XYZ file of C-alpha atoms in Angstrom:
109
model
C -14.393 10.876 21.092
C -14.645 11.843 17.388
C -11.215 13.535 17.143
C -8.654 11.893 14.773
C -4.900 12.120 15.266
C -1.971 10.857 13.384
C 0.630 8.414 14.866
C 3.425 6.329 13.433
C 3.222 2.716 13.861
C 6.292 0.489 14.775
C 6.427 -0.335 11.242
C 6.870 3.257 10.466
C 3.773 3.818 8.599
C 1.489 6.729 9.215
C -1.912 5.838 10.359
C -5.004 7.595 11.621
C -6.647 6.604 14.521
C -10.042 7.662 15.642
C -11.862 7.428 18.926
C -12.915 4.031 18.563
C -9.377 2.914 17.687
C -9.934 1.819 14.085
C -7.073 2.380 12.065
C -7.463 3.581 8.333
C -5.152 4.930 5.748
C -4.288 8.697 6.410
C -3.544 9.308 2.624
C -7.166 8.695 1.461
C -8.222 6.933 -1.503
C -8.091 9.800 -3.955
C -4.475 9.890 -4.817
C -3.574 7.470 -7.634
C 0.145 7.187 -6.757
C -0.528 6.352 -3.094
C -3.190 3.689 -4.485
C -0.253 2.175 -6.781
C 1.980 2.132 -4.136
C -0.441 0.468 -1.974
C -1.183 -2.217 -4.639
C 2.428 -2.664 -5.357
C 3.373 -3.297 -1.640
C 0.439 -5.875 -1.491
C 1.227 -7.829 -4.629
C 5.081 -7.729 -3.606
C 4.216 -9.171 -0.267
C 1.813 -12.084 -1.840
C 4.536 -12.949 -4.326
C 7.413 -12.869 -1.737
C 6.256 -13.047 1.783
C 9.690 -14.273 3.138
C 11.501 -11.138 1.831
C 11.339 -8.111 4.059
C 13.184 -4.795 3.642
C 16.774 -5.186 4.466
C 16.711 -8.774 4.129
C 19.228 -10.799 1.723
C 17.604 -10.907 -1.534
C 15.458 -7.362 -1.009
C 18.188 -5.297 -2.892
C 17.535 -7.639 -5.850
C 13.729 -7.177 -6.497
C 12.314 -5.112 -8.904
C 10.444 -2.724 -6.699
C 9.968 0.079 -9.200
C 8.409 -2.671 -11.752
C 5.923 -3.541 -8.873
C 4.903 0.193 -8.825
C 4.853 0.565 -12.487
C 2.695 -2.807 -13.154
C 0.292 -1.288 -10.379
C 0.124 2.111 -12.194
C -0.827 0.281 -15.479
C -3.403 -1.725 -13.599
C -4.895 1.674 -12.414
C -5.853 2.570 -16.038
C -9.518 2.043 -16.870
C -10.118 -1.392 -18.457
C -13.014 -1.928 -21.083
C -15.731 -1.508 -18.310
C -14.030 1.933 -17.423
C -12.954 0.447 -14.015
C -9.337 -0.311 -12.869
C -8.445 -3.664 -13.579
C -6.762 -6.468 -11.432
C -5.652 -6.032 -8.152
C -5.724 -2.067 -7.894
C -9.434 -2.238 -7.293
C -8.947 -3.294 -3.873
C -6.755 -0.400 -2.961
C -8.964 2.485 -4.026
C -10.736 2.495 -0.901
C -9.210 4.702 1.909
C -9.708 2.092 4.563
C -6.595 -0.067 3.417
C -5.551 -2.062 6.160
C -2.001 -3.517 5.352
C -0.570 -6.412 7.041
C 2.618 -6.074 8.763
C 4.764 -7.073 5.808
C 2.675 -4.991 3.351
C 3.326 -2.089 5.697
C 6.979 -2.735 5.700
C 7.041 -3.071 2.017
C 5.133 0.054 1.361
C 7.504 2.081 3.435
C 10.548 0.800 1.386
C 9.032 1.152 -1.988
C 11.055 3.795 -4.212
C 9.393 7.205 -4.510
C-alpha cells in the first residue's frame, strides 16, 4: 500500500504514515521555521527531560529563547552549512521522542 494518510498521535503531533507503518514528519524538511521548532524541541528536551508541558516549572522556561537560538543555528556557518544541532533536523524524517513531540506542540508560534 503506497497511499499516505495523516493522523494525530496521542501526543498531538501530526504525523504521516505510509503502508509500511513507517512514521515521518508531515511538514517536510524545507521549511526553516519547522526545522527551527524541531531543533528547539529537541534541545529543550535534552536540557530538561524532567519538565513536560503543563508541569510546574514549564511556565518559567524560555521557550521562545530556544526557538530563537535554533533559528540562529540555521544560519550558514563558515563552511556554508547550518551549525550545531540544527543540521540534524533538516531531514524530513525527524522521529521525535514522546517528550520532544510534546514540547514541539507546546512551543510558542
